[in-house]
mmCIF file with all atom_site columns, C-alpha atoms in Angstrom:
data_model
loop_
_atom_site.group_PDB
_atom_site.id
_atom_site.type_symbol
_atom_site.label_atom_id
_atom_site.label_alt_id
_atom_site.label_comp_id
_atom_site.label_asym_id
_atom_site.label_entity_id
_atom_site.label_seq_id
_atom_site.pdbx_PDB_ins_code
_atom_site.Cartn_x
_atom_site.Cartn_y
_atom_site.Cartn_z
_atom_site.occupancy
_atom_site.B_iso_or_equiv
_atom_site.pdbx_formal_charge
_atom_site.auth_seq_id
_atom_site.auth_comp_id
_atom_site.auth_asym_id
_atom_site.auth_atom_id
_atom_site.pdbx_PDB_model_num
ATOM 1   C CA . MET A 1 1   ? 64.321 -103.007 -1.697 1.00 0.00 ? 1   MET A CA 1
ATOM 2   C CA . ARG A 1 2   ? 66.906 -101.462 0.693  1.00 0.00 ? 2   ARG A CA 1
ATOM 3   C CA . SER A 1 3   ? 67.249 -98.484  1.925  1.00 0.00 ? 3   SER A CA 1
ATOM 4   C CA . LYS A 1 4   ? 70.844 -96.372  1.769  1.00 0.00 ? 4   LYS A CA 1
ATOM 5   C CA . LEU A 1 5   ? 69.748 -94.923  4.943  1.00 0.00 ? 5   LEU A CA 1
ATOM 6   C CA . SER A 1 6   ? 69.931 -98.367  7.059  1.00 0.00 ? 6   SER A CA 1
ATOM 7   C CA . HIS A 1 7   ? 73.692 -99.546  6.174  1.00 0.00 ? 7   HIS A CA 1
ATOM 8   C CA . TRP A 1 8   ? 74.378 -99.684  10.160 1.00 0.00 ? 8   TRP A CA 1
ATOM 9   C CA . LEU A 1 9   ? 72.031 -101.551 12.400 1.00 0.00 ? 9   LEU A CA 1
ATOM 10  C CA . LEU A 1 10  ? 73.754 -102.236 16.178 1.00 0.00 ? 10  LEU A CA 1
ATOM 11  C CA . ALA A 1 11  ? 72.234 -105.136 18.114 1.00 0.00 ? 11  ALA A CA 1
ATOM 12  C CA . ALA A 1 12  ? 74.203 -104.344 21.363 1.00 0.00 ? 12  ALA A CA 1
ATOM 13  C CA . ALA A 1 13  ? 72.469 -106.932 23.285 1.00 0.00 ? 13  ALA A CA 1
ATOM 14  C CA . LEU A 1 14  ? 73.681 -109.428 21.226 1.00 0.00 ? 14  LEU A CA 1
ATOM 15  C CA . LEU A 1 15  ? 74.250 -112.300 23.560 1.00 0.00 ? 15  LEU A CA 1
ATOM 16  C CA . ALA A 1 16  ? 77.476 -115.220 22.520 1.00 0.00 ? 16  ALA A CA 1
ATOM 17  C CA . VAL A 1 17  ? 76.052 -117.665 24.690 1.00 0.00 ? 17  VAL A CA 1
ATOM 18  C CA . ALA A 1 18  ? 74.173 -120.851 23.626 1.00 0.00 ? 18  ALA A CA 1
ATOM 19  C CA . ALA A 1 19  ? 70.685 -122.000 25.117 1.00 0.00 ? 19  ALA A CA 1
ATOM 20  C CA . ALA A 1 20  ? 71.423 -125.575 24.816 1.00 0.00 ? 20  ALA A CA 1
ATOM 21  C CA . PRO A 1 21  ? 75.274 -126.464 26.378 1.00 0.00 ? 21  PRO A CA 1
ATOM 22  C CA . ALA A 1 22  ? 75.995 -129.218 23.451 1.00 0.00 ? 22  ALA A CA 1
ATOM 23  C CA . PHE A 1 23  ? 76.015 -126.566 21.244 1.00 0.00 ? 23  PHE A CA 1
ATOM 24  C CA . ALA A 1 24  ? 78.014 -124.247 22.872 1.00 0.00 ? 24  ALA A CA 1
ATOM 25  C CA . ALA A 1 25  ? 80.489 -127.021 25.269 1.00 0.00 ? 25  ALA A CA 1
ATOM 26  C CA . GLY A 1 26  ? 81.688 -123.726 27.412 1.00 0.00 ? 26  GLY A CA 1
ATOM 27  C CA . ARG A 1 27  ? 82.262 -121.350 24.310 1.00 0.00 ? 27  ARG A CA 1
ATOM 28  C CA . GLY A 1 28  ? 80.289 -118.626 22.662 1.00 0.00 ? 28  GLY A CA 1
ATOM 29  C CA . TRP A 1 29  ? 77.644 -119.215 19.989 1.00 0.00 ? 29  TRP A CA 1
ATOM 30  C CA . LEU A 1 30  ? 75.721 -117.741 17.670 1.00 0.00 ? 30  LEU A CA 1
ATOM 31  C CA . GLY A 1 31  ? 73.543 -119.277 15.588 1.00 0.00 ? 31  GLY A CA 1
ATOM 32  C CA . VAL A 1 32  ? 74.072 -118.353 12.096 1.00 0.00 ? 32  VAL A CA 1
ATOM 33  C CA . THR A 1 33  ? 75.408 -119.855 8.639  1.00 0.00 ? 33  THR A CA 1
ATOM 34  C CA . THR A 1 34  ? 76.797 -117.122 6.876  1.00 0.00 ? 34  THR A CA 1
ATOM 35  C CA . GLN A 1 35  ? 78.981 -116.429 3.512  1.00 0.00 ? 35  GLN A CA 1
ATOM 36  C CA . ALA A 1 36  ? 81.393 -114.475 2.532  1.00 0.00 ? 36  ALA A CA 1
ATOM 37  C CA . THR A 1 37  ? 80.158 -111.357 -0.065 1.00 0.00 ? 37  THR A CA 1
ATOM 38  C CA . ASP A 1 38  ? 81.677 -111.549 -3.288 1.00 0.00 ? 38  ASP A CA 1
ATOM 39  C CA . SER A 1 39  ? 81.926 -109.030 -6.545 1.00 0.00 ? 39  SER A CA 1
ATOM 40  C CA . ASP A 1 40  ? 78.726 -110.462 -7.262 1.00 0.00 ? 40  ASP A CA 1
ATOM 41  C CA . LEU A 1 41  ? 76.902 -110.506 -4.388 1.00 0.00 ? 41  LEU A CA 1
ATOM 42  C CA . ARG A 1 42  ? 77.984 -107.193 -3.144 1.00 0.00 ? 42  ARG A CA 1
ATOM 43  C CA . ARG A 1 43  ? 76.645 -105.315 -6.247 1.00 0.00 ? 43  ARG A CA 1
ATOM 44  C CA . GLY A 1 44  ? 73.236 -107.623 -6.778 1.00 0.00 ? 44  GLY A CA 1
ATOM 45  C CA . LEU A 1 45  ? 73.315 -105.793 -2.484 1.00 0.00 ? 45  LEU A CA 1
ATOM 46  C CA . ASP A 1 46  ? 74.677 -102.186 -3.193 1.00 0.00 ? 46  ASP A CA 1
ATOM 47  C CA . LEU A 1 47  ? 76.845 -103.141 -0.588 1.00 0.00 ? 47  LEU A CA 1
ATOM 48  C CA . ASP A 1 48  ? 80.166 -101.444 -1.347 1.00 0.00 ? 48  ASP A CA 1
ATOM 49  C CA . ARG A 1 49  ? 82.453 -103.380 1.281  1.00 0.00 ? 49  ARG A CA 1
ATOM 50  C CA . ASP A 1 50  ? 82.979 -106.791 2.024  1.00 0.00 ? 50  ASP A CA 1
ATOM 51  C CA . GLY A 1 51  ? 80.686 -108.890 4.627  1.00 0.00 ? 51  GLY A CA 1
ATOM 52  C CA . LEU A 1 52  ? 79.220 -112.069 5.690  1.00 0.00 ? 52  LEU A CA 1
ATOM 53  C CA . LEU A 1 53  ? 75.663 -112.734 3.656  1.00 0.00 ? 53  LEU A CA 1
ATOM 54  C CA . VAL A 1 54  ? 73.367 -114.368 7.018  1.00 0.00 ? 54  VAL A CA 1
ATOM 55  C CA . ASN A 1 55  ? 72.055 -117.521 5.260  1.00 0.00 ? 55  ASN A CA 1
ATOM 56  C CA . GLN A 1 56  ? 69.983 -118.933 8.318  1.00 0.00 ? 56  GLN A CA 1
ATOM 57  C CA . VAL A 1 57  ? 69.477 -118.078 11.659 1.00 0.00 ? 57  VAL A CA 1
ATOM 58  C CA . GLU A 1 58  ? 68.685 -120.461 13.744 1.00 0.00 ? 58  GLU A CA 1
ATOM 59  C CA . ASP A 1 59  ? 65.564 -119.988 16.011 1.00 0.00 ? 59  ASP A CA 1
ATOM 60  C CA . GLY A 1 60  ? 65.847 -118.966 19.485 1.00 0.00 ? 60  GLY A CA 1
ATOM 61  C CA . SER A 1 61  ? 69.323 -118.722 19.373 1.00 0.00 ? 61  SER A CA 1
ATOM 62  C CA . PRO A 1 62  ? 70.884 -115.169 20.517 1.00 0.00 ? 62  PRO A CA 1
ATOM 63  C CA . ALA A 1 63  ? 71.140 -114.001 16.977 1.00 0.00 ? 63  ALA A CA 1
ATOM 64  C CA . ASP A 1 64  ? 67.379 -114.760 16.936 1.00 0.00 ? 64  ASP A CA 1
ATOM 65  C CA . ARG A 1 65  ? 67.042 -113.035 19.666 1.00 0.00 ? 65  ARG A CA 1
ATOM 66  C CA . ALA A 1 66  ? 68.808 -110.214 19.325 1.00 0.00 ? 66  ALA A CA 1
ATOM 67  C CA . GLY A 1 67  ? 66.670 -109.601 15.993 1.00 0.00 ? 67  GLY A CA 1
ATOM 68  C CA . LEU A 1 68  ? 69.508 -110.953 13.579 1.00 0.00 ? 68  LEU A CA 1
ATOM 69  C CA . ARG A 1 69  ? 67.400 -111.258 9.762  1.00 0.00 ? 69  ARG A CA 1
ATOM 70  C CA . LYS A 1 70  ? 68.186 -114.244 7.064  1.00 0.00 ? 70  LYS A CA 1
ATOM 71  C CA . GLY A 1 71  ? 69.880 -111.347 4.429  1.00 0.00 ? 71  GLY A CA 1
ATOM 72  C CA . ASP A 1 72  ? 71.384 -108.634 6.849  1.00 0.00 ? 72  ASP A CA 1
ATOM 73  C CA . VAL A 1 73  ? 74.894 -108.651 6.041  1.00 0.00 ? 73  VAL A CA 1
ATOM 74  C CA . ILE A 1 74  ? 77.468 -108.810 9.260  1.00 0.00 ? 74  ILE A CA 1
ATOM 75  C CA . LEU A 1 75  ? 79.642 -105.623 8.652  1.00 0.00 ? 75  LEU A CA 1
ATOM 76  C CA . SER A 1 76  ? 81.835 -106.170 11.546 1.00 0.00 ? 76  SER A CA 1
ATOM 77  C CA . TYR A 1 77  ? 82.064 -108.060 15.524 1.00 0.00 ? 77  TYR A CA 1
ATOM 78  C CA . ASN A 1 78  ? 83.086 -105.850 18.637 1.00 0.00 ? 78  ASN A CA 1
ATOM 79  C CA . SER A 1 79  ? 84.235 -103.340 15.840 1.00 0.00 ? 79  SER A CA 1
ATOM 80  C CA . ARG A 1 80  ? 86.086 -105.723 14.207 1.00 0.00 ? 80  ARG A CA 1
ATOM 81  C CA . SER A 1 81  ? 86.184 -106.013 10.343 1.00 0.00 ? 81  SER A CA 1
ATOM 82  C CA . VAL A 1 82  ? 84.662 -109.802 9.828  1.00 0.00 ? 82  VAL A CA 1
ATOM 83  C CA . THR A 1 83  ? 84.762 -111.532 6.130  1.00 0.00 ? 83  THR A CA 1
ATOM 84  C CA . GLU A 1 84  ? 85.277 -114.897 6.250  1.00 0.00 ? 84  GLU A CA 1
ATOM 85  C CA . PRO A 1 85  ? 83.056 -117.277 7.538  1.00 0.00 ? 85  PRO A CA 1
ATOM 86  C CA . SER A 1 86  ? 85.715 -118.595 9.570  1.00 0.00 ? 86  SER A CA 1
ATOM 87  C CA . GLU A 1 87  ? 86.612 -115.264 10.721 1.00 0.00 ? 87  GLU A CA 1
ATOM 88  C CA . LEU A 1 88  ? 83.538 -115.168 12.551 1.00 0.00 ? 88  LEU A CA 1
ATOM 89  C CA . ARG A 1 89  ? 83.090 -118.095 13.936 1.00 0.00 ? 89  ARG A CA 1
ATOM 90  C CA . THR A 1 90  ? 86.772 -117.792 15.293 1.00 0.00 ? 90  THR A CA 1
ATOM 91  C CA . MET A 1 91  ? 85.465 -114.484 17.275 1.00 0.00 ? 91  MET A CA 1
ATOM 92  C CA . VAL A 1 92  ? 82.058 -115.828 18.482 1.00 0.00 ? 92  VAL A CA 1
ATOM 93  C CA . ARG A 1 93  ? 84.083 -119.054 20.221 1.00 0.00 ? 93  ARG A CA 1
ATOM 94  C CA . ASP A 1 94  ? 86.283 -117.018 21.951 1.00 0.00 ? 94  ASP A CA 1
ATOM 95  C CA . THR A 1 95  ? 84.115 -114.038 23.760 1.00 0.00 ? 95  THR A CA 1
ATOM 96  C CA . GLU A 1 96  ? 82.325 -116.073 26.972 1.00 0.00 ? 96  GLU A CA 1
ATOM 97  C CA . PRO A 1 97  ? 79.683 -116.780 27.265 1.00 0.00 ? 97  PRO A CA 1
ATOM 98  C CA . GLY A 1 98  ? 76.954 -114.541 28.538 1.00 0.00 ? 98  GLY A CA 1
ATOM 99  C CA . ARG A 1 99  ? 78.985 -111.401 27.293 1.00 0.00 ? 99  ARG A CA 1
ATOM 100 C CA . THR A 1 100 ? 77.185 -108.817 25.666 1.00 0.00 ? 100 THR A CA 1
ATOM 101 C CA . VAL A 1 101 ? 78.703 -107.929 22.208 1.00 0.00 ? 101 VAL A CA 1
ATOM 102 C CA . SER A 1 102 ? 77.744 -105.242 19.128 1.00 0.00 ? 102 SER A CA 1
ATOM 103 C CA . LEU A 1 103 ? 77.857 -106.071 15.562 1.00 0.00 ? 103 LEU A CA 1
ATOM 104 C CA . GLY A 1 104 ? 77.619 -104.280 12.874 1.00 0.00 ? 104 GLY A CA 1
ATOM 105 C CA . ILE A 1 105 ? 74.937 -105.177 10.321 1.00 0.00 ? 105 ILE A CA 1
ATOM 106 C CA . TRP A 1 106 ? 73.704 -103.992 6.813  1.00 0.00 ? 106 TRP A CA 1
ATOM 107 C CA . ARG A 1 107 ? 70.323 -104.658 6.276  1.00 0.00 ? 107 ARG A CA 1
#
């Protein structure tokens, strides 16, 4: 069961940079697969706001190195709310490789 006391965890050391140039091509890269949280999913997770459920974390990715896990819910990227995978993808790609970012997550 998830602890209600650990709704937020900031991964301040998360680097939006690709380990392999083929993935990044000069753009930020996180290394996660996500899905939007609909009302049924939010209810099942006891989550009171929209976010992105992490379905997969690629081994060796910046997300993996920062400790992001399958089942986490990403609530924000650099203090900006994210509710659609395309929003997160755009924000990450627009981040300069090597720049440190913060994620608001619910675990």
